CSV table of C-alpha atoms in Angstrom, one decimal:
chain,number,residue,atom,x,y,z
A,1,UNK,CA,-20.4,10.4,-81.0
A,2,UNK,CA,-18.5,13.5,-82.0
A,3,UNK,CA,-20.7,15.5,-79.6
A,4,UNK,CA,-19.8,13.1,-76.8
A,5,UNK,CA,-16.1,13.3,-77.6
A,6,UNK,CA,-16.3,17.1,-77.6
A,7,UNK,CA,-18.0,17.1,-74.2
A,8,UNK,CA,-15.4,14.8,-72.6
A,9,UNK,CA,-12.5,16.6,-74.2
A,10,UNK,CA,-13.8,19.9,-72.9
A,11,UNK,CA,-14.1,18.5,-69.3
A,12,UNK,CA,-10.7,16.9,-69.4
A,13,UNK,CA,-9.0,19.9,-70.9
A,14,UNK,CA,-8.2,18.0,-74.2
A,15,UNK,CA,-8.7,19.5,-77.6
A,16,UNK,CA,-12.0,18.5,-79.2
A,17,UNK,CA,-10.4,18.0,-82.6
A,18,UNK,CA,-8.0,15.3,-81.4
A,19,UNK,CA,-10.8,13.2,-80.0
A,20,UNK,CA,-13.0,13.7,-83.0
A,21,UNK,CA,-10.5,11.9,-85.2
A,22,UNK,CA,-9.7,9.2,-82.6
A,23,UNK,CA,-11.1,5.6,-82.9
A,24,UNK,CA,-14.1,4.5,-80.8
A,25,UNK,CA,-12.1,2.2,-78.5
A,26,UNK,CA,-9.9,5.2,-77.4
A,27,UNK,CA,-13.0,7.2,-76.4
A,28,UNK,CA,-14.4,4.2,-74.4
A,29,UNK,CA,-11.1,3.7,-72.6
A,30,UNK,CA,-11.0,7.3,-71.5
A,31,UNK,CA,-14.6,7.0,-70.2
A,32,UNK,CA,-13.6,3.9,-68.3
A,33,UNK,CA,-10.6,5.5,-66.7
A,34,UNK,CA,-12.6,8.5,-65.6
A,35,UNK,CA,-15.3,6.3,-64.0
A,36,UNK,CA,-12.7,4.1,-62.2
A,37,UNK,CA,-10.9,7.2,-60.8
A,38,UNK,CA,-14.2,8.7,-59.6
A,39,UNK,CA,-15.3,5.4,-58.0
A,40,UNK,CA,-11.9,5.1,-56.2
A,41,UNK,CA,-12.2,8.6,-54.7
A,42,UNK,CA,-15.8,8.0,-53.5
A,43,UNK,CA,-14.8,4.7,-51.8
A,44,UNK,CA,-11.8,6.3,-50.1
A,45,UNK,CA,-13.9,9.2,-48.8
A,46,UNK,CA,-16.6,6.8,-47.4
A,47,UNK,CA,-14.0,4.8,-45.5
A,48,UNK,CA,-12.4,7.9,-44.1
A,49,UNK,CA,-15.8,9.1,-42.8
A,50,UNK,CA,-16.5,5.7,-41.2
A,51,UNK,CA,-13.2,5.7,-39.3
A,52,UNK,CA,-13.8,9.2,-38.0
A,53,UNK,CA,-17.4,8.5,-36.9
A,54,UNK,CA,-16.8,5.0,-35.4
A,55,UNK,CA,-18.6,1.8,-36.3
A,56,UNK,CA,-22.0,2.2,-37.8
A,57,UNK,CA,-25.2,0.9,-36.3
A,58,UNK,CA,-25.4,-2.9,-36.5
A,59,UNK,CA,-21.7,-3.3,-37.2
A,60,UNK,CA,-19.8,-5.0,-34.4
A,61,UNK,CA,-17.3,-2.7,-32.7
A,62,UNK,CA,-13.7,-3.7,-32.9
A,63,UNK,CA,-12.4,-5.1,-29.6
A,64,UNK,CA,-10.1,-3.0,-27.7
A,65,UNK,CA,-6.5,-4.3,-27.6
A,66,UNK,CA,-5.6,-6.1,-24.4
A,67,UNK,CA,-3.5,-4.1,-21.9
A,68,UNK,CA,0.1,-4.4,-22.6
A,69,UNK,CA,1.0,-5.6,-19.1
A,70,UNK,CA,0.5,-9.3,-19.9
A,71,UNK,CA,1.7,-8.9,-23.5
A,72,UNK,CA,5.0,-7.4,-22.5
A,73,UNK,CA,5.6,-9.6,-19.5
A,74,UNK,CA,6.7,-12.7,-21.4
A,75,UNK,CA,9.3,-10.9,-23.6
A,76,UNK,CA,10.7,-9.3,-20.5
A,77,UNK,CA,10.9,-12.6,-18.7
A,78,UNK,CA,12.6,-14.2,-21.6
A,79,UNK,CA,15.0,-11.3,-21.9
A,80,UNK,CA,16.3,-11.6,-18.3
A,81,UNK,CA,16.0,-15.3,-18.2
A,82,UNK,CA,13.4,-15.7,-15.5
A,83,UNK,CA,10.5,-18.1,-15.3
A,84,UNK,CA,7.0,-17.0,-14.2
A,85,UNK,CA,7.3,-18.9,-10.9
A,86,UNK,CA,10.9,-17.8,-10.1
A,87,UNK,CA,11.7,-16.5,-6.6
A,88,UNK,CA,12.8,-13.1,-7.9
A,89,UNK,CA,9.5,-12.6,-9.7
A,90,UNK,CA,7.5,-13.6,-6.6
A,91,UNK,CA,9.5,-11.2,-4.5
A,92,UNK,CA,8.8,-8.4,-6.9
A,93,UNK,CA,5.1,-9.2,-6.9
A,94,UNK,CA,5.1,-9.2,-3.1
A,95,UNK,CA,6.8,-5.8,-3.0
A,96,UNK,CA,4.2,-4.4,-5.5
A,97,UNK,CA,1.4,-5.8,-3.4
A,98,UNK,CA,3.0,-4.2,-0.3
A,99,UNK,CA,3.0,-0.8,-2.0
A,100,UNK,CA,-0.6,-1.2,-3.0
A,101,UNK,CA,-1.5,-2.1,0.6
A,102,UNK,CA,0.4,0.9,2.0
A,103,UNK,CA,-1.5,3.1,-0.5
A,104,UNK,CA,-4.8,1.7,0.8
A,105,UNK,CA,-3.7,2.4,4.4
A,106,UNK,CA,-2.9,6.0,3.5
A,107,UNK,CA,-6.3,6.4,1.9
A,108,UNK,CA,-7.9,4.9,5.0
A,109,UNK,CA,-6.3,7.6,7.1
A,110,UNK,CA,-9.2,10.0,6.2
A,111,UNK,CA,-11.9,9.1,8.6
A,112,UNK,CA,-15.4,8.6,7.3
A,113,UNK,CA,-16.9,10.8,10.0
A,114,UNK,CA,-15.4,13.9,8.5
A,115,UNK,CA,-18.2,14.2,6.0
A,116,UNK,CA,-21.0,13.6,8.7
A,117,UNK,CA,-22.8,16.6,10.0
A,118,UNK,CA,-23.9,16.2,13.6
A,119,UNK,CA,-27.6,16.6,14.1
A,120,UNK,CA,-29.3,19.3,16.2
A,121,UNK,CA,-29.1,18.8,20.0
A,122,UNK,CA,-25.7,17.0,19.9
A,123,UNK,CA,-23.5,18.1,22.8
A,124,UNK,CA,-20.6,20.4,21.8
A,125,UNK,CA,-17.9,18.0,22.9
A,126,UNK,CA,-19.3,15.3,20.5
A,127,UNK,CA,-19.4,17.8,17.6
A,128,UNK,CA,-15.9,18.8,18.5
A,129,UNK,CA,-14.8,15.1,18.2
A,130,UNK,CA,-16.2,15.0,14.7
A,131,UNK,CA,-14.5,18.2,13.7
A,132,UNK,CA,-11.2,17.0,15.1
A,133,UNK,CA,-11.4,13.7,13.3
A,134,UNK,CA,-9.0,14.7,10.6
A,135,UNK,CA,-6.5,16.0,13.1
A,136,UNK,CA,-6.9,12.8,15.1
A,137,UNK,CA,-6.3,10.6,12.1
A,138,UNK,CA,-3.2,12.6,10.9
A,139,UNK,CA,-1.8,13.0,14.4
A,140,UNK,CA,-2.7,10.2,16.8
A,141,UNK,CA,-3.2,7.7,13.9
A,142,UNK,CA,0.3,8.3,12.6
A,143,UNK,CA,1.8,7.9,16.1
A,144,UNK,CA,0.0,4.6,16.5
A,145,UNK,CA,1.4,3.3,13.2
A,146,UNK,CA,4.8,4.6,14.2
A,147,UNK,CA,4.6,2.5,17.4
A,148,UNK,CA,3.6,-0.6,15.5
A,149,UNK,CA,6.5,-0.1,13.0
A,150,UNK,CA,9.2,0.7,15.6
A,151,UNK,CA,9.2,-1.4,18.8
A,152,UNK,CA,11.6,0.9,20.7
A,153,UNK,CA,12.0,4.6,21.1
A,154,UNK,CA,15.3,5.1,19.4
A,155,UNK,CA,16.8,8.1,17.6
A,156,UNK,CA,15.1,7.2,14.3
A,157,UNK,CA,11.7,7.0,16.0
A,158,UNK,CA,12.2,10.4,17.7
A,159,UNK,CA,13.0,11.9,14.2
A,160,UNK,CA,9.7,10.4,12.8
A,161,UNK,CA,7.8,11.7,15.9
A,162,UNK,CA,9.3,15.2,15.3
A,163,UNK,CA,8.0,15.2,11.8
A,164,UNK,CA,4.5,14.2,12.9
A,165,UNK,CA,4.3,16.9,15.5
A,166,UNK,CA,5.6,19.6,13.2
A,167,UNK,CA,3.1,18.6,10.5
A,168,UNK,CA,0.3,18.7,13.0
A,169,UNK,CA,1.1,22.5,13.3
A,170,UNK,CA,2.4,22.4,16.9
A,171,UNK,CA,5.3,24.5,15.8
A,172,UNK,CA,9.0,23.8,15.9
A,173,UNK,CA,9.7,25.3,19.4
A,174,UNK,CA,6.8,23.4,21.0
A,175,UNK,CA,7.8,20.2,19.2
A,176,UNK,CA,11.4,20.4,20.4
A,177,UNK,CA,10.3,21.1,24.0
A,178,UNK,CA,8.1,18.0,24.0
A,179,UNK,CA,10.8,15.9,22.6
A,180,UNK,CA,13.3,17.1,25.2
A,181,UNK,CA,10.9,16.2,27.9
A,182,UNK,CA,10.3,12.8,26.3
A,183,UNK,CA,14.0,12.1,26.1
A,184,UNK,CA,14.5,13.1,29.7
A,185,UNK,CA,11.6,10.8,30.7
A,186,UNK,CA,13.0,7.9,28.8
A,187,UNK,CA,16.5,8.3,30.4
A,188,UNK,CA,14.9,8.6,33.9
A,189,UNK,CA,12.7,5.6,33.3
A,190,UNK,CA,9.6,7.7,33.8
A,191,UNK,CA,8.2,7.1,30.3
A,192,UNK,CA,7.6,3.7,28.8
A,193,UNK,CA,7.9,3.1,25.1
A,194,UNK,CA,4.3,2.0,24.8
A,195,UNK,CA,3.0,5.0,26.8
A,196,UNK,CA,4.0,7.6,24.2
A,197,UNK,CA,0.4,8.6,23.5
A,198,UNK,CA,-0.3,9.0,27.2
A,199,UNK,CA,2.8,11.2,27.6
A,200,UNK,CA,1.8,13.5,24.8
A,201,UNK,CA,-1.8,13.7,26.1
A,202,UNK,CA,-0.6,14.8,29.5
A,203,UNK,CA,1.9,17.3,28.2
A,204,UNK,CA,-0.4,18.9,25.7
A,205,UNK,CA,-3.1,19.3,28.4
A,206,UNK,CA,-0.5,21.0,30.6
A,207,UNK,CA,0.5,23.4,27.7
A,208,UNK,CA,-3.1,24.4,27.0
A,209,UNK,CA,-4.0,25.0,30.6
A,210,UNK,CA,-2.4,28.4,30.6
A,211,UNK,CA,-3.0,30.0,34.1
A,212,UNK,CA,-5.3,33.0,33.6
A,213,UNK,CA,-8.4,34.5,35.0
A,214,UNK,CA,-11.7,33.8,33.3
A,215,UNK,CA,-13.2,36.5,31.1
A,216,UNK,CA,-15.8,38.0,33.4
A,217,UNK,CA,-17.7,40.6,31.4
A,218,UNK,CA,-19.6,41.6,34.5
A,219,UNK,CA,-16.6,42.8,36.5
A,220,UNK,CA,-16.7,46.3,34.9
A,221,UNK,CA,-19.2,48.5,33.1
A,222,UNK,CA,-18.8,48.9,30.3
A,223,UNK,CA,-16.6,45.9,29.6
A,224,UNK,CA,-14.6,46.8,26.5
A,225,UNK,CA,-13.5,44.0,24.1
A,226,UNK,CA,-11.1,44.9,21.3
A,227,UNK,CA,-11.2,42.2,18.5
A,228,UNK,CA,-8.2,42.0,16.1
A,229,UNK,CA,-6.9,39.7,13.4
A,230,UNK,CA,-5.9,39.6,9.8
A,231,UNK,CA,-8.3,39.7,6.9
A,232,UNK,CA,-10.6,36.7,6.5
A,233,UNK,CA,-10.3,35.0,9.9
A,234,UNK,CA,-13.9,35.7,10.9
A,235,UNK,CA,-13.6,38.6,13.3
A,236,UNK,CA,-17.0,40.2,12.5
A,237,UNK,CA,-18.8,36.8,12.6
A,238,UNK,CA,-17.1,36.0,15.9
A,239,UNK,CA,-18.3,39.4,17.3
A,240,UNK,CA,-21.8,38.7,16.2
A,241,UNK,CA,-21.8,35.2,17.8
A,242,UNK,CA,-20.4,36.6,21.1
A,243,UNK,CA,-22.9,39.4,21.1
A,244,UNK,CA,-25.8,36.9,20.9
A,245,UNK,CA,-24.4,35.0,23.9
A,246,UNK,CA,-24.1,38.1,26.0
A,247,UNK,CA,-27.6,39.3,25.0
A,248,UNK,CA,-29.0,36.0,26.1
A,249,UNK,CA,-27.3,36.5,29.4
A,250,UNK,CA,-29.4,39.6,29.9
A,251,UNK,CA,-26.6,42.1,29.1
A,252,UNK,CA,-26.8,45.3,27.0
A,253,UNK,CA,-24.3,45.0,24.2
A,254,UNK,CA,-22.9,47.6,21.8
A,255,UNK,CA,-21.2,46.8,18.5
A,256,UNK,CA,-18.7,49.3,17.2
A,257,UNK,CA,-17.7,49.3,13.5
A,258,UNK,CA,-14.1,50.6,13.7
A,259,UNK,CA,-13.3,48.8,10.4
A,260,UNK,CA,-14.1,51.9,8.3
A,261,UNK,CA,-11.9,50.7,5.4
A,262,UNK,CA,-14.5,48.2,4.1
A,263,UNK,CA,-18.1,49.3,3.7
A,264,UNK,CA,-19.1,45.6,3.6
A,265,UNK,CA,-17.7,45.1,7.1
A,266,UNK,CA,-19.8,47.9,8.4
A,267,UNK,CA,-22.9,46.5,6.8
A,268,UNK,CA,-22.2,43.0,8.0
A,269,UNK,CA,-21.7,44.1,11.6
A,270,UNK,CA,-25.0,46.1,11.4
A,271,UNK,CA,-26.8,43.0,10.3
A,272,UNK,CA,-25.5,41.2,13.4
A,273,UNK,CA,-26.6,44.1,15.6
A,274,UNK,CA,-30.2,43.7,14.3
A,275,UNK,CA,-30.0,40.0,14.6
A,276,UNK,CA,-28.8,40.0,18.2
A,277,UNK,CA,-30.7,43.2,19.4
A,278,UNK,CA,-27.5,45.1,20.1
A,279,UNK,CA,-26.8,48.8,19.9
A,280,UNK,CA,-24.7,49.8,16.9
A,281,UNK,CA,-22.3,52.7,16.4
A,282,UNK,CA,-20.8,53.5,13.0
A,283,UNK,CA,-19.4,56.4,10.9
A,284,UNK,CA,-19.3,56.6,7.1
A,285,UNK,CA,-16.9,54.4,5.2
A,286,UNK,CA,-13.4,55.8,5.2
A,287,UNK,CA,-13.8,57.7,8.5
A,288,UNK,CA,-11.2,57.8,11.2
A,289,UNK,CA,-11.4,54.5,13.3
A,290,UNK,CA,-10.3,56.4,16.4
A,291,UNK,CA,-13.2,58.8,16.0
A,292,UNK,CA,-15.6,56.0,15.8
A,293,UNK,CA,-14.2,54.4,19.0
A,294,UNK,CA,-14.2,57.8,20.8
A,295,UNK,CA,-17.9,58.3,20.1
A,296,UNK,CA,-18.8,54.8,21.0
A,297,UNK,CA,-17.1,54.9,24.4
A,298,UNK,CA,-19.0,58.1,25.3
A,299,UNK,CA,-22.3,56.7,24.0
A,300,UNK,CA,-21.7,53.5,26.1
A,301,UNK,CA,-21.3,55.5,29.2
A,302,UNK,CA,-24.4,57.5,28.6
A,303,UNK,CA,-26.6,54.5,27.7
A,304,UNK,CA,-25.4,52.2,30.5
A,305,UNK,CA,-24.0,49.6,28.1
A,306,UNK,CA,-22.7,46.4,29.7
A,307,UNK,CA,-20.4,45.1,26.9
A,308,UNK,CA,-18.7,47.1,24.1
A,309,UNK,CA,-17.2,45.0,21.3
A,310,UNK,CA,-15.0,46.9,18.8
A,311,UNK,CA,-14.5,45.4,15.3
A,312,UNK,CA,-11.2,46.5,13.7
A,313,UNK,CA,-9.9,46.3,10.2
A,314,UNK,CA,-8.1,43.2,9.0
A,315,UNK,CA,-4.5,44.3,9.7
A,316,UNK,CA,-1.7,42.4,8.0
A,317,UNK,CA,0.7,41.7,10.8
A,318,UNK,CA,3.6,42.5,8.4
A,319,UNK,CA,2.4,46.1,7.8
A,320,UNK,CA,3.9,48.4,10.5
A,321,UNK,CA,1.8,51.4,9.7
A,322,UNK,CA,-1.4,49.4,9.9
A,323,UNK,CA,-0.3,48.0,13.3
A,324,UNK,CA,0.3,51.5,14.5
A,325,UNK,CA,-3.3,52.3,13.6
A,326,UNK,CA,-4.4,49.6,16.0
A,327,UNK,CA,-2.2,51.0,18.7
A,328,UNK,CA,-3.9,54.4,18.2
A,329,UNK,CA,-7.4,52.8,18.6
A,330,UNK,CA,-6.2,51.3,21.9
A,331,UNK,CA,-4.9,54.7,23.1
A,332,UNK,CA,-8.3,56.3,22.4
A,333,UNK,CA,-10.0,53.7,24.5
A,334,UNK,CA,-7.6,54.3,27.4
A,335,UNK,CA,-8.2,58.0,27.3
A,336,UNK,CA,-11.9,57.3,28.0
A,337,UNK,CA,-11.2,54.5,30.5
A,338,UNK,CA,-7.7,53.9,31.9
A,339,UNK,CA,-8.4,50.1,32.1
A,340,UNK,CA,-9.8,49.7,28.6
A,341,UNK,CA,-9.7,47.6,26.7
A,342,UNK,CA,-10.4,44.9,29.3
A,343,UNK,CA,-9.8,42.1,26.7
A,344,UNK,CA,-7.9,42.1,23.4
A,345,UNK,CA,-9.1,39.0,21.5
A,346,UNK,CA,-7.1,37.8,18.6
A,347,UNK,CA,-9.1,35.8,16.1
A,348,UNK,CA,-7.0,33.1,14.4
A,349,UNK,CA,-8.0,30.9,11.4
A,350,UNK,CA,-7.2,27.3,12.2
A,351,UNK,CA,-6.6,26.6,8.5
A,352,UNK,CA,-3.6,29.0,8.3
A,353,UNK,CA,-1.4,26.5,10.1
A,354,UNK,CA,1.9,27.6,11.7
A,355,UNK,CA,1.6,31.1,10.2
A,356,UNK,CA,-1.0,31.7,13.0
A,357,UNK,CA,1.8,31.5,15.6
A,358,UNK,CA,3.7,34.3,13.9
A,359,UNK,CA,0.5,36.4,13.7
A,360,UNK,CA,-0.1,35.9,17.4
A,361,UNK,CA,3.4,36.9,18.2
A,362,UNK,CA,3.3,40.2,16.3
A,363,UNK,CA,-0.2,41.2,17.6
A,364,UNK,CA,0.8,40.3,21.1
A,365,UNK,CA,3.9,42.4,21.0
A,366,UNK,CA,1.9,45.4,19.6
A,367,UNK,CA,-1.3,45.2,21.7
A,368,UNK,CA,-0.8,42.8,24.5
A,369,UNK,CA,-3.3,40.0,23.4
A,370,UNK,CA,-5.2,38.6,26.4
A,371,UNK,CA,-7.0,35.7,24.6
A,372,UNK,CA,-7.2,33.8,21.4
A,373,UNK,CA,-10.4,32.8,19.5
A,374,UNK,CA,-9.7,29.8,17.2
A,375,UNK,CA,-12.1,29.7,14.2
A,376,UNK,CA,-12.9,27.5,11.2
A,377,UNK,CA,-11.9,24.3,13.0
A,378,UNK,CA,-14.6,22.6,10.8
A,379,UNK,CA,-12.8,19.3,9.8
A,380,UNK,CA,-10.6,20.7,7.1
A,381,UNK,CA,-8.0,22.2,9.5
A,382,UNK,CA,-5.5,20.9,12.0
A,383,UNK,CA,-6.0,22.2,15.5
A,384,UNK,CA,-2.5,21.8,16.7
A,385,UNK,CA,-1.7,25.5,16.1
A,386,UNK,CA,-3.3,26.5,19.4
A,387,UNK,CA,-0.8,24.2,21.3
A,388,UNK,CA,2.0,26.2,19.7
A,389,UNK,CA,0.4,29.6,20.5
A,390,UNK,CA,-0.3,28.6,24.1
A,391,UNK,CA,3.2,27.2,24.6
A,392,UNK,CA,5.3,30.0,23.0
A,393,UNK,CA,3.3,33.0,24.0
A,394,UNK,CA,1.4,31.8,27.1
A,395,UNK,CA,-1.8,33.3,25.8
A,396,UNK,CA,-5.0,31.4,26.8
A,397,UNK,CA,-7.5,30.2,24.3
A,398,UNK,CA,-10.9,31.9,25.2
A,399,UNK,CA,-13.2,30.5,22.5
A,400,UNK,CA,-13.2,27.9,19.8
A,401,UNK,CA,-15.4,27.8,16.6
A,402,UNK,CA,-16.2,24.6,14.8
A,403,UNK,CA,-18.9,25.8,12.4
A,404,UNK,CA,-21.0,28.7,11.0
A,405,UNK,CA,-23.9,28.5,13.5
A,406,UNK,CA,-23.9,30.6,16.7
A,407,UNK,CA,-23.9,27.5,18.9
A,408,UNK,CA,-20.7,26.3,17.1
A,409,UNK,CA,-18.7,29.0,19.1
A,410,UNK,CA,-18.1,27.9,22.7
A,411,UNK,CA,-15.7,28.6,25.5
A,412,UNK,CA,-12.5,26.7,25.2
A,413,UNK,CA,-12.1,23.9,27.7
A,414,UNK,CA,-8.6,22.4,27.5
A,415,UNK,CA,-9.6,19.0,28.9
A,416,UNK,CA,-12.5,18.6,26.5
A,417,UNK,CA,-10.2,19.6,23.6
A,418,UNK,CA,-7.5,17.1,24.5
A,419,UNK,CA,-10.1,14.3,25.2
A,420,UNK,CA,-11.6,15.0,21.7
A,421,UNK,CA,-8.2,15.1,20.1
A,422,UNK,CA,-7.1,11.7,21.6
A,423,UNK,CA,-10.5,10.1,21.3
A,424,UNK,CA,-9.7,7.3,18.8
A,425,UNK,CA,-13.3,6.4,18.0
A,426,UNK,CA,-13.7,9.8,16.3
A,427,UNK,CA,-11.4,8.7,13.5
A,428,UNK,CA,-12.4,5.1,13.2
A,429,UNK,CA,-9.9,3.6,15.6
A,430,UNK,CA,-10.6,1.6,18.8
A,431,UNK,CA,-9.4,2.2,22.3
């Protein structure tokens, strides 16, 4: 027993001699206390681990507490003194259901056809309708709902219509011009309130029908096309697609890599030259773009090339020195041929919105843009920007791109575009 006392005393930090002289009941009491304390700690640790790991297998999980909406409703009703069937409560529930319904209508604005990819062999105009489905839903769909909400064309409705047109990327000047014509037509009695969509359709078609001569690449040899635009709009890809079209027409095409600031641009254009069977002129990366164009113009004359397409660097329209470099390239062309370039095509990304109008304005002032190519109109963009460009600058839209494939780039037809834009079936509406 003395040995046991000595062991316990040593573990507990108590002198062995004290326990050696203690009665037996005191020793047993100490042992009991130690065991109880140890058992309490073990049980506490086990419970903590169970709470952290969740219910064990075979043990029913605790039910989640009910949502507090119903639990808190009765105290609130009691607090304000309302019964569940009171008129004020019913009115609040009606307002809440109205908000939910409006949210469902907003979600329904996105047409289901946006995610559908037209199959091979589908006519371009039908594929264009699918690509313009988002624009149609956000533009014509909103106008239809505006007409349902407001029965007369008053000042409030004109303000709502202005917001819709601006958000469709038509631009502020174009929007104001259309609204001024609308107000004049309403005062003269030439426009009925219910014919708002017909009025917009006619006016937008007139804006897009910019008087111009068609781009006839056979009227001169070589026919020189200078392609410009900011970074990332798809200039090189557009050049490759156009080259394929011209080659299929039986024309001899030359691609010129005047974007010497990016080695990747030179390589990309060379790939397109191999793919389309076009001649290719390049210098090493970092060379003078004017020197590349000079050599290409002389080579085109010697080889009897029909079409020369010059790819330029992605110039930021806000950089004056870079815009001057483009002017220099144009002067080099004119030294070889006084009428070159025959076309200055500005490639515009449809997803840039109204910023594209400012880009077109600056490039037009510096180079005299003769046509616009609208790219990336693939369902995620709004196509109203070309209406603003055509109205403000009187520049025709030559081509429109709705996808990555070569057949997704086609000549722009204003009537087809307007019909696709106002084609209600494309966005799930009915005529």
